[in-house]
Amino acid sequence: MTQEFEFSDELVELRTMVRDFCREFSPEAVVREAMESDTGHDPALWRRFGSELGVLGLAVPEAYGGDDAGLVAQAVAVEEMGVALVCGPVLGTVALAMPALAALTDEDAKRELLPELCSGAKLATLVAPLSDGTLDVDAVTVTATTADGAWRLGGEVTQAPDAGTADLLLVVATTDEGPALFAVAGDAAGLTRTPLTTLDLTRRQAALSFAGTPARLLATGAEALGACARAALVAGVLLAVEQVGGAQRMLDITVAHVANRKQFGQAVGAYQAVKHRCANMLIAVETARSAAYHGVWALQDGTDDPQLAASLAKAVASESYAWVSTSAIQMHGGLGFTWEGTPQLYFKRATTDSLTLGTADQHLDRIAGHVLDGLVRA
């Protein structure tokens, strides 16, 4: 085992704390209640994650209200949220908005906006075309114009995670000088938010319309692109560890199910075919965990090419989570996909995650490009 895969005692304690909290305050019954609510999550519970546990700003420097514990610590907390299928803006606020803001050079903006995200008092998301895991500047559909020193946005965005309840929208828009990043208040004039019907009810998305919406310029040009690129990488690896958590949960409940459910007088798990499937599920989970945490460590310490490590993490975790959750449904038989069954909730999250921030095929193509380009240069 290499050094990078050894968790310190502090990280083990952090994992235990978040796991115990989720078990007590976000069990499946609470998840089901939250996902059917108007907001899609419990704001009070989200604030407790930020203020009581302090796990929302683990990767944010202390000067901006965080704990400066590093991205690995943040990943440990997010993995446990994935185990419990916590309803809340993990993707929009923790994985996308916070890294984008932290990457800016605007000290005033960071000191003003980040503390309330770390405490859970406010929610945010990044509105940018990241469908393949990288920013596609040509796909930006929002334009920004300025008059008398004030910026206003116009345009439509068909889909943005956690945008329906975000207090702060970080919007990529096109200006006469090129792409730029803007901050828009959730209650700004001219902003219309339309909730979307999604497969995964535990993670909300919304369509956005900007009509002369006032906005605050945060960054332009290379700085704006760099902030979005950093957010895409961080979101990719955090989504990967969250997928690992969900896959682990599916493995655990499946093993428990086949160990207790009997057919022809013996436990289903006694049959060789069932044992083999469970063993393969374990291999898939551990493979995803290794790739995901390698990606997290690479982004924290620069021990590997960040794009290569992030794409590897997202590709492996997406394939593993989708296969493990599908296997869980099959191993639960007719119980697996009923509304009352647990596996269907994770299968829907896994299916949605596999299409978020780039598919496995898109990331594998990117990995191939990195490797082949490196061989050509050599």
Tab-separated table of C-alpha atoms in Angstrom, residues 14 17-18 20-22 24-25 43-58 67 117-121:
chain	number	residue	atom	x	y	z
A	14	LEU	CA	-13.881	12.393	10.651
A	17	MET	CA	-18.349	11.339	12.910
A	18	VAL	CA	-20.037	12.012	9.553
A	20	ASP	CA	-22.817	8.459	12.738
A	21	PHE	CA	-24.444	11.842	12.060
A	22	CYS	CA	-25.932	10.666	8.757
A	24	GLU	CA	-29.010	9.374	13.060
A	25	PHE	CA	-30.261	12.453	11.218
A	43	PRO	CA	-32.243	23.470	4.956
A	44	ALA	CA	-31.911	23.019	8.725
A	45	LEU	CA	-30.078	19.713	8.291
A	46	TRP	CA	-27.763	21.284	5.677
A	47	ARG	CA	-26.899	24.091	8.118
A	48	ARG	CA	-26.019	21.483	10.740
A	49	PHE	CA	-23.548	19.898	8.314
A	50	GLY	CA	-21.894	23.295	7.979
A	51	SER	CA	-22.075	24.733	11.496
A	52	GLU	CA	-22.349	21.763	13.858
A	53	LEU	CA	-20.096	19.287	12.007
A	54	GLY	CA	-18.104	21.828	9.983
A	55	VAL	CA	-17.721	19.478	7.018
A	56	LEU	CA	-18.856	21.754	4.168
A	57	GLY	CA	-15.753	23.943	4.080
A	58	LEU	CA	-13.043	21.400	4.854
A	67	ASP	CA	-11.064	24.614	7.920
A	117	LEU	CA	-21.402	28.667	2.104
A	118	CYS	CA	-19.041	26.955	4.552
A	119	SER	CA	-21.493	27.423	7.432
A	120	GLY	CA	-24.429	26.140	5.396
A	121	ALA	CA	-26.287	29.445	5.829
